[in-house]
Coordinates of C-alpha atoms in Angstrom, one line a residue:
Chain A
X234 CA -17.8 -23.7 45.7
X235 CA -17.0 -20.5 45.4
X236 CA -14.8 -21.1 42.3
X237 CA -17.5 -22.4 40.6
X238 CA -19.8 -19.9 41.4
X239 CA -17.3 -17.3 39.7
X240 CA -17.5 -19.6 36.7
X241 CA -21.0 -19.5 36.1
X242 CA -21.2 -15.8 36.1
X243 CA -18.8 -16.0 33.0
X244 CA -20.5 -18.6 31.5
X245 CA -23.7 -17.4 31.1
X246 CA -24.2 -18.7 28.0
X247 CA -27.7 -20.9 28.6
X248 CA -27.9 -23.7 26.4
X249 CA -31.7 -24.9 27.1
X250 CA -33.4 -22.6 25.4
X251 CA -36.1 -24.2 22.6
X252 CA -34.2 -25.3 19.5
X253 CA -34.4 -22.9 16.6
X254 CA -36.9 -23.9 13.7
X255 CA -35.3 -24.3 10.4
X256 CA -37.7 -21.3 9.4
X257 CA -36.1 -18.8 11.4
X258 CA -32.9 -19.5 9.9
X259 CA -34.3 -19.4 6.3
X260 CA -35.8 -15.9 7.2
X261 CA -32.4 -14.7 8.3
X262 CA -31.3 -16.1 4.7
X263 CA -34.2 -14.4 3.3
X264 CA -32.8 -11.5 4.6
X265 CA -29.3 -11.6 3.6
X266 CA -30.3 -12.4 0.6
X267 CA -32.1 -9.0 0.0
X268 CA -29.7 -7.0 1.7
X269 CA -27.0 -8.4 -1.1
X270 CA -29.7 -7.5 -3.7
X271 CA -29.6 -4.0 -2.6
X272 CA -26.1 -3.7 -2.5
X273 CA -25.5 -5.1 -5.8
X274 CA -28.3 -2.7 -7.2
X275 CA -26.2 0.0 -5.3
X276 CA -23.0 -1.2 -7.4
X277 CA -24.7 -0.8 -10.7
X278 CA -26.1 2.1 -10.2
X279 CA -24.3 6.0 -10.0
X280 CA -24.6 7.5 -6.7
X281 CA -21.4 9.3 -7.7
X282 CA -19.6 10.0 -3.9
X283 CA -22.7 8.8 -1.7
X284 CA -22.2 5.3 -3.6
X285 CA -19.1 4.0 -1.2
X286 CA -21.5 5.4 1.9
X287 CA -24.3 3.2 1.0
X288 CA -22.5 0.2 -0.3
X289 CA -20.4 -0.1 3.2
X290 CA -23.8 0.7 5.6
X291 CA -25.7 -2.5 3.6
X292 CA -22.4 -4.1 4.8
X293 CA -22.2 -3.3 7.8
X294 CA -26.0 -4.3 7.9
X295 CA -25.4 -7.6 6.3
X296 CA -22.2 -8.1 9.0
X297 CA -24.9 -7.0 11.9
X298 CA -27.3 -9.5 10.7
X299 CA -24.4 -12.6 10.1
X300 CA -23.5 -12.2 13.4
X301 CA -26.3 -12.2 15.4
X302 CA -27.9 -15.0 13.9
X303 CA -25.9 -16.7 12.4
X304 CA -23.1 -16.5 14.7
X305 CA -25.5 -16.6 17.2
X306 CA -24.8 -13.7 19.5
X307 CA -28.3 -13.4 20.6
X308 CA -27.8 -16.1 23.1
X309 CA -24.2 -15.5 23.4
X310 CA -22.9 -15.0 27.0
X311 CA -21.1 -11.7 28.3
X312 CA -17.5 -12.9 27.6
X313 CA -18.5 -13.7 23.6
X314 CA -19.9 -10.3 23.5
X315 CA -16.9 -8.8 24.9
X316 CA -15.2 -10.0 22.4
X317 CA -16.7 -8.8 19.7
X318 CA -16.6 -5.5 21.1
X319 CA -13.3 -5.8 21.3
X320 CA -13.0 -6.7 17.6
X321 CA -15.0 -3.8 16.5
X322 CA -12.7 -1.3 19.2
X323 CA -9.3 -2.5 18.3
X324 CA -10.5 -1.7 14.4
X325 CA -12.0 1.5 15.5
X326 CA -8.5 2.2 16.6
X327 CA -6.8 1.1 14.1
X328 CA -8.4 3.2 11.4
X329 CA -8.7 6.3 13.1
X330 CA -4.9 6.6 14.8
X331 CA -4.1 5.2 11.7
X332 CA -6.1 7.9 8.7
X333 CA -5.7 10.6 11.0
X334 CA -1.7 10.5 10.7
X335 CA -2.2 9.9 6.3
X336 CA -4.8 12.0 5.8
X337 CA -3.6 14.8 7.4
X338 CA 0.3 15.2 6.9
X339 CA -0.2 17.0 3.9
X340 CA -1.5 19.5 6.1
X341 CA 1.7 19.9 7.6
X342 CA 3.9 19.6 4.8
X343 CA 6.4 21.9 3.8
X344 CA 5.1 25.0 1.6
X345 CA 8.4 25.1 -0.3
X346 CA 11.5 27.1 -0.2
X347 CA 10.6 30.4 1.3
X348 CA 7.9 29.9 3.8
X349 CA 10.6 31.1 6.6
X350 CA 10.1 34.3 4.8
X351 CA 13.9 34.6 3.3
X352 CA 15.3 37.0 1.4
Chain B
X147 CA -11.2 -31.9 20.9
X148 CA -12.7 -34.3 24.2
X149 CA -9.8 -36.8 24.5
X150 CA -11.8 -40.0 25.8
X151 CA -13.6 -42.4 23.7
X152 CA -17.3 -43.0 23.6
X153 CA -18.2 -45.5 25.6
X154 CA -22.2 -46.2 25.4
X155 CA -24.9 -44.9 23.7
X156 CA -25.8 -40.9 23.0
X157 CA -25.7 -39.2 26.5
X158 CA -23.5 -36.3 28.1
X159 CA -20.6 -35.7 25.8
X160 CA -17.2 -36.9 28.0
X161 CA -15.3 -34.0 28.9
X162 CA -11.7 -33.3 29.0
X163 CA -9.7 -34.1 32.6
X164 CA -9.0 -30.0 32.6
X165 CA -12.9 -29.0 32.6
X166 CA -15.1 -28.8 35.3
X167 CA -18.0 -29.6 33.3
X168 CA -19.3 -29.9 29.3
X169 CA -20.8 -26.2 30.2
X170 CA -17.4 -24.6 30.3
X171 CA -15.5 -26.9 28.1
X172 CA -18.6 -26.1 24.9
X173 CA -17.9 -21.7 26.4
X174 CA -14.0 -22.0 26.6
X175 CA -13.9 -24.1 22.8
X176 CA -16.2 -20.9 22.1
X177 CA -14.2 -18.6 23.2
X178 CA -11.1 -19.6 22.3
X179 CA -12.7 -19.1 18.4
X180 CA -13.7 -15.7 19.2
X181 CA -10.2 -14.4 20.4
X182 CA -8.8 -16.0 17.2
X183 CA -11.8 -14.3 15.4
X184 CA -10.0 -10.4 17.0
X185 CA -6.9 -11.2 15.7
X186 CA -8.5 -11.9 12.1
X187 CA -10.4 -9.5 12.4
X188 CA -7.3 -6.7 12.8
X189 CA -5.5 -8.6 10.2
X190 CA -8.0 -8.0 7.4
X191 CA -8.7 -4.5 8.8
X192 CA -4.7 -4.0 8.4
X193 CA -5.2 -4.0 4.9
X194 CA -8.2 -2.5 4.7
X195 CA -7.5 0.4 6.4
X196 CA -4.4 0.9 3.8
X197 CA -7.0 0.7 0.8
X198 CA -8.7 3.5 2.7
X199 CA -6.4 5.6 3.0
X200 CA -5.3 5.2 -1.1
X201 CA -9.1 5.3 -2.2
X202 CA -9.1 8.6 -1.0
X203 CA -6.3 9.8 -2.1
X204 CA -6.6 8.1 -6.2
X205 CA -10.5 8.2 -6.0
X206 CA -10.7 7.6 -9.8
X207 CA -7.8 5.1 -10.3
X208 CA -9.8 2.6 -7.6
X209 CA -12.9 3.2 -9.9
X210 CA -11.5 2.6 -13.2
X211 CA -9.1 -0.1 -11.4
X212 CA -12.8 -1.8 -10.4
X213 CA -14.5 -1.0 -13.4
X214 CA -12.2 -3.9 -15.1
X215 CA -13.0 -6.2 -12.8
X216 CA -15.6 -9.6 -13.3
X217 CA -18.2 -8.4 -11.6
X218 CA -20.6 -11.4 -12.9
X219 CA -18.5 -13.8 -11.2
X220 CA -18.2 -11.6 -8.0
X221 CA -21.9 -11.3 -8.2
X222 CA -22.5 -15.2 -8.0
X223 CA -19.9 -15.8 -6.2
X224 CA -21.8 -13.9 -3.2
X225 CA -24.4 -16.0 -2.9
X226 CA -22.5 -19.1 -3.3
X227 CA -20.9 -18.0 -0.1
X228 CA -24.0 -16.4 1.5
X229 CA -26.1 -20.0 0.9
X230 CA -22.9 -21.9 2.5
X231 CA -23.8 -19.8 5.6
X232 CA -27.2 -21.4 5.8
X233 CA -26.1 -24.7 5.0
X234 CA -23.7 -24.7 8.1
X235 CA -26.4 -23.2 10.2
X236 CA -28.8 -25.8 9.3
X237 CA -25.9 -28.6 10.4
X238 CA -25.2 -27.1 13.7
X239 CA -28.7 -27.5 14.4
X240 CA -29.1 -30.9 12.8
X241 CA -26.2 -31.9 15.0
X242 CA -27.9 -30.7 17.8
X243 CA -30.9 -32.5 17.4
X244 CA -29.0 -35.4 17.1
X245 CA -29.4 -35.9 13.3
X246 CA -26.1 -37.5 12.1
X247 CA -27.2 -38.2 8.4
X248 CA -28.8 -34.4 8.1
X249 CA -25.6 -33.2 9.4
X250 CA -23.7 -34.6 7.0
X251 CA -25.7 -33.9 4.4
X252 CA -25.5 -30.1 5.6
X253 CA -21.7 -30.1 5.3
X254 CA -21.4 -31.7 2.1
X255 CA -23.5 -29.4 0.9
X256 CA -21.3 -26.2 2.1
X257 CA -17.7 -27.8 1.4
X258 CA -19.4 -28.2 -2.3
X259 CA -20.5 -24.3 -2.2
X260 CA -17.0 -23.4 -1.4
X261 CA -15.6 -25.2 -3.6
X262 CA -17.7 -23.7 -6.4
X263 CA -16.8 -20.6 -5.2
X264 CA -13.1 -21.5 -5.4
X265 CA -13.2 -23.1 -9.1
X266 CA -15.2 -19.8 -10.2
X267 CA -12.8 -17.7 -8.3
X268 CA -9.6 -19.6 -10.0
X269 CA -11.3 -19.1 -13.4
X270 CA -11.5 -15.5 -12.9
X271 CA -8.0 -15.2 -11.8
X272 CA -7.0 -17.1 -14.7
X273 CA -9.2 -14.5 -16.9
X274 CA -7.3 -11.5 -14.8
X275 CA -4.1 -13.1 -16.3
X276 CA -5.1 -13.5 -19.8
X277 CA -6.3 -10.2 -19.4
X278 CA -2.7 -8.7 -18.5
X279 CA -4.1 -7.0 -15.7
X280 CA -1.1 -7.8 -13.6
X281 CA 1.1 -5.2 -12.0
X282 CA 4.3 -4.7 -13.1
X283 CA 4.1 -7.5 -15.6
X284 CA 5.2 -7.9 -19.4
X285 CA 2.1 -9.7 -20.4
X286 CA 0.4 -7.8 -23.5
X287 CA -3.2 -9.2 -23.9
X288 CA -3.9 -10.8 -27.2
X289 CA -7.1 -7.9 -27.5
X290 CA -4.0 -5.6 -26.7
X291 CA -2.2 -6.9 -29.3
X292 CA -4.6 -6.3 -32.3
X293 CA -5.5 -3.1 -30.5
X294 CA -1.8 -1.7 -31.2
X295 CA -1.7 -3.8 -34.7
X296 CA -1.1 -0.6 -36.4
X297 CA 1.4 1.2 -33.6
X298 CA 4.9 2.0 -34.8
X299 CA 7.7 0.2 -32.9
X300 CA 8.9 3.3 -31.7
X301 CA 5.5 4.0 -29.8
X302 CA 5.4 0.6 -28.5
X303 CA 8.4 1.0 -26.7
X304 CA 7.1 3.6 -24.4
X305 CA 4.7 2.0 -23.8
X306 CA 3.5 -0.4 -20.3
X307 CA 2.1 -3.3 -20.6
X308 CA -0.2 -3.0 -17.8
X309 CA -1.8 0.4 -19.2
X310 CA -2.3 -0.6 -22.8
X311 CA -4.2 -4.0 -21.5
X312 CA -6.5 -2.2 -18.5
X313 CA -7.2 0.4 -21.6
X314 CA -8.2 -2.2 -23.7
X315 CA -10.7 -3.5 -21.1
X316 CA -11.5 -0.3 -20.2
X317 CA -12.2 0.5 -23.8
X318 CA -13.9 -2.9 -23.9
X319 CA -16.2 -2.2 -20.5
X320 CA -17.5 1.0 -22.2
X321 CA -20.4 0.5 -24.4
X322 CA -22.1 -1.1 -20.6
X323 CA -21.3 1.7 -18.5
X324 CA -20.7 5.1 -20.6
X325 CA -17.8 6.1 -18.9
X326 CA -14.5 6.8 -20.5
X327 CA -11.5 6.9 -17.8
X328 CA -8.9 8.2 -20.7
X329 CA -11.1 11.5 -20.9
X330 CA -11.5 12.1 -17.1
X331 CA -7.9 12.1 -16.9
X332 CA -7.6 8.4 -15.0
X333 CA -3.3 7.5 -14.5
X334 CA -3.6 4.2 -15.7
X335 CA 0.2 3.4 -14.3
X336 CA -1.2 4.0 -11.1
X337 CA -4.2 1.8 -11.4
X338 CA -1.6 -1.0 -10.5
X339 CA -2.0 0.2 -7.1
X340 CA -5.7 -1.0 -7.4
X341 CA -4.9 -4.2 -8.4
X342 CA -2.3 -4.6 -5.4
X343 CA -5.1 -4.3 -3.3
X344 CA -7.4 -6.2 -5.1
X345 CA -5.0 -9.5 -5.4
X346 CA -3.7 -9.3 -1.7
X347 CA -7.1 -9.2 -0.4
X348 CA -8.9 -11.5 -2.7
X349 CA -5.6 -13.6 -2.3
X350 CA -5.8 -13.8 1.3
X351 CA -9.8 -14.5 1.3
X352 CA -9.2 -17.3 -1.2
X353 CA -6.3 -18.5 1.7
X354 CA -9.1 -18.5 4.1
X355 CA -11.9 -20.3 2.1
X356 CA -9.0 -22.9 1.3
X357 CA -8.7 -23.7 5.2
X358 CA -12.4 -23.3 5.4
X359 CA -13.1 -25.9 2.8
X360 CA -10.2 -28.1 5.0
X361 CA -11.8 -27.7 8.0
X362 CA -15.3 -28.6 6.6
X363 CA -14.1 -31.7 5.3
X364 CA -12.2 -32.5 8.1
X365 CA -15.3 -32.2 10.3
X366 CA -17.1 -34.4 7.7
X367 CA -14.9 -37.5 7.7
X368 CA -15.5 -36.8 12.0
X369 CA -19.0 -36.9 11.3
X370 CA -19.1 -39.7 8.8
X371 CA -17.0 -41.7 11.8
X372 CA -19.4 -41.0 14.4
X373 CA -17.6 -38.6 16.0
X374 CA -20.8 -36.3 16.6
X375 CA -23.2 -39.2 18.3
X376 CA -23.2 -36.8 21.1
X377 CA -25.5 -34.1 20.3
X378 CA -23.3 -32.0 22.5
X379 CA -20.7 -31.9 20.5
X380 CA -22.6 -29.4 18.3
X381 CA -20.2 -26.6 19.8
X382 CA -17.3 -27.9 17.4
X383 CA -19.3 -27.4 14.2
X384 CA -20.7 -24.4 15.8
X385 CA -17.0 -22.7 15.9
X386 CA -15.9 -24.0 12.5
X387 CA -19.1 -22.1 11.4
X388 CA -17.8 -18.8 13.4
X389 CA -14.9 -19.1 11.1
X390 CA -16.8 -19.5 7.9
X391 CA -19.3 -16.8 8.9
X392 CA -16.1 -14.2 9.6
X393 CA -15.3 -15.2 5.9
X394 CA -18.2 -14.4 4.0
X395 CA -18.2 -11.2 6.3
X396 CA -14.6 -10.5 5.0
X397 CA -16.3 -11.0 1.1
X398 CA -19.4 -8.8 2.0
X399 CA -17.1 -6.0 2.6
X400 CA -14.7 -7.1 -0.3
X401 CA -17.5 -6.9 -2.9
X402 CA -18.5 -3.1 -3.0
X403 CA -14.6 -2.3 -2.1
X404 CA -13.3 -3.9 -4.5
X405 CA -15.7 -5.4 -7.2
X406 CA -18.5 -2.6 -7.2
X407 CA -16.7 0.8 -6.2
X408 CA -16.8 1.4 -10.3
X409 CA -19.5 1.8 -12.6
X410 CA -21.3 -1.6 -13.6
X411 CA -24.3 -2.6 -15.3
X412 CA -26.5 -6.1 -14.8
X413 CA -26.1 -6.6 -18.6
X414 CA -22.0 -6.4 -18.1
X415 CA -22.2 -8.9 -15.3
X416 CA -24.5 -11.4 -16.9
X417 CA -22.5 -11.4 -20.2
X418 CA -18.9 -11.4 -18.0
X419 CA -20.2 -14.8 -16.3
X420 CA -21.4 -16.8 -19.2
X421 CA -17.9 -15.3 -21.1
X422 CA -16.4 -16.7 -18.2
X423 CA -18.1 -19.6 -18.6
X424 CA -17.0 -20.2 -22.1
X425 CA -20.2 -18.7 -23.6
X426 CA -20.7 -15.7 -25.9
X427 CA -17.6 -14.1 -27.3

């Protein structure tokens, strides 16, 4: 019994609620579909240096808006949540140990002959 | 995949010997998608972590490298892929209703999407090539060609491939979007970096959709069988459709990275796609 019980906390996931209406998926289409208007209207248009800024928030948007109702994380349980978190923090660690190494070593790169101060 | 056979009419899906129960078979066939979903995830952001880290460094030579790419057929291309989303939705929930004949009809209509997607994305790779926009090649563009018509032998022979045909396109690209990449200073020889990027993460996309398209069809000979009399059994279109959702995520990110991170107009794209589509010039 016990078991079991330990099992149901990780399986929250609770499959009786109402079924969707084909409507609320079309919205989250609807959606989508503007969100990619925008970033194609960001794409042709010259935002000069804030353009890459803009283009990756719509995406990240578009990604926030794919997974939770499409992929249907609003009625995920805790253990499908946990792993995307762990998605998104194994990338956040990635990039950063990552970029801060590349984008930095020119910082510590030699000078050239003479920086000990030689003759 | 439940290993016994159906034995009577829709009711409780049969569930494997090493379940307790359909509840944490349907959560562990879930989960078991999502893990594989991390290690995707780390795999794409591998290599987009390394285009990071050369954007910055050769800001302009991602720009013009982008500015020469077929942005009309990226531009269709992402809702192609954005519509297969909904039609996979709308066949998880068909299935789960307990509508057979809608859920086939649902997958049909996404394997079809994909494919679309696939024959527009072959086309423009085939374009790419005729284009000589390959790095390190010896390919001289036919445009390329008549462009250097009047070139002394001695010239040509210092010259690359790769750079004379991305100029020509370049060249080409100007009248939509005003900018000329030869007058900023652009190193054309190190726009090949661009396209490294650009084939080994469209490469690797097109990989995906492939298996996507596999798995859909797969699913729709089980469906067309019976396989999915038991509503329950929703949860295995469900997870093929966390797969196909994590790719058009992958393309949402690819098109302002890749297809959109140089200039661009709505003219250029319309005109690319019916060029590409054997109309106009």
């Amino acid at each position: 019994v016990a078991d079991h019980a330990i099992k149901e906390t990780i399986f929250e996931k609770d499959d009786h609620h109402a079924v969707a209406p084909a409507a609320s998926y079309l919205t989250t289409f609807a959606v989508l579909v503007v969100l990619t208007v925008a970033q194609i209207g960001v794409g042709f248009s010259d935002l000069g240096p804030w353009k890459v800024v803009v283009a990756l928030a719509i995406a990240v948007v578009q990604t926030g808006v794919l997974a939770y109702f499409f992929m249907d994380l609003r009625h995920a349980d805790a253990l499908t949540w946990l792993c995307a978190g762990a998605a998104l923090f194994w990338l956040f660690i990635l990039f950063t140990f990552t970029l801060t190494d590349y984008l930095t070593r020119h910082l510590l790169a030699s000078p050239g002959p003479g920086a000990l101060g030689g003759p | 995949v439940a290993a016994s056979a159906p034995t009577a009419g829709p009711g409780a899906a049969p569930v494997a010997h090493h379940f307790d129960n359909l509840r944490q078979q349907q959560a562990t066939v879930r989960f078991g998608m999502w893990i594989f979903l991390i290690t995707e995830v780390l795999f794409f952001g591998g290599a987009l972590c390394a285009y990071t880290a050369y954007r910055i460094w050769f800001p302009r030579e991602f720009e013009a490298g982008s500015a020469a790419l077929n942005v009309g057929i990226a531009t269709v291309n992402t809702f192609l892929l954005l519509t297969s989303s909904l039609t996979i939705t709308l066949g998880i929930r068909a299935c789960f209703v307990g509508d057979q004949a809608a859920l086939r009809r649902w997958l049909l209509a996404t394997i079809i999407l994909g494919t679309a997607f696939l024959a527009l994305k072959m086309r423009e790779y085939h374009l790419d090539y005729q284009e000589g926009l390959i790095p390190n090649s010896q390919i001289v563009s036919a445009e390329t060609r008549v462009r250097l018509a009047h070139s002394s032998a001695e010239e040509r022979m210092n010259m690359i491939p790769f750079v004379e045909n991305l100029k020509t396109i370049l060249h080409e690209q100007e009248k939509y979007t005003g900018r000329n990449f030869e007058k900023e200073g652009v190193n054309f020889n190190r726009v090949q970096l661009f396209f490294m990027f650009y084939y080994s993460l469209t490469g690797l996309h097109v990989l995906h959709m492939i298996v996507g398209v596999g798995l859909l069809t797969w699913q729709f000979i089980l469906a067309s069988r019976g396989f999915f009399v038991y509503p329950d059994r929703y949860v295995y279109v469900e997870v093929m459709s966390l797969y196909w959702h994590f790719v058009d995520m992958v393309w949402i990110f690819l098109l302002p990275l890749l297809y959109l991170a140089g200039p661009h107009t709505g003219t250029q794209a319309i005109e690319q796609f019916l060029h590409a589509l054997g109309f106009g010039h």
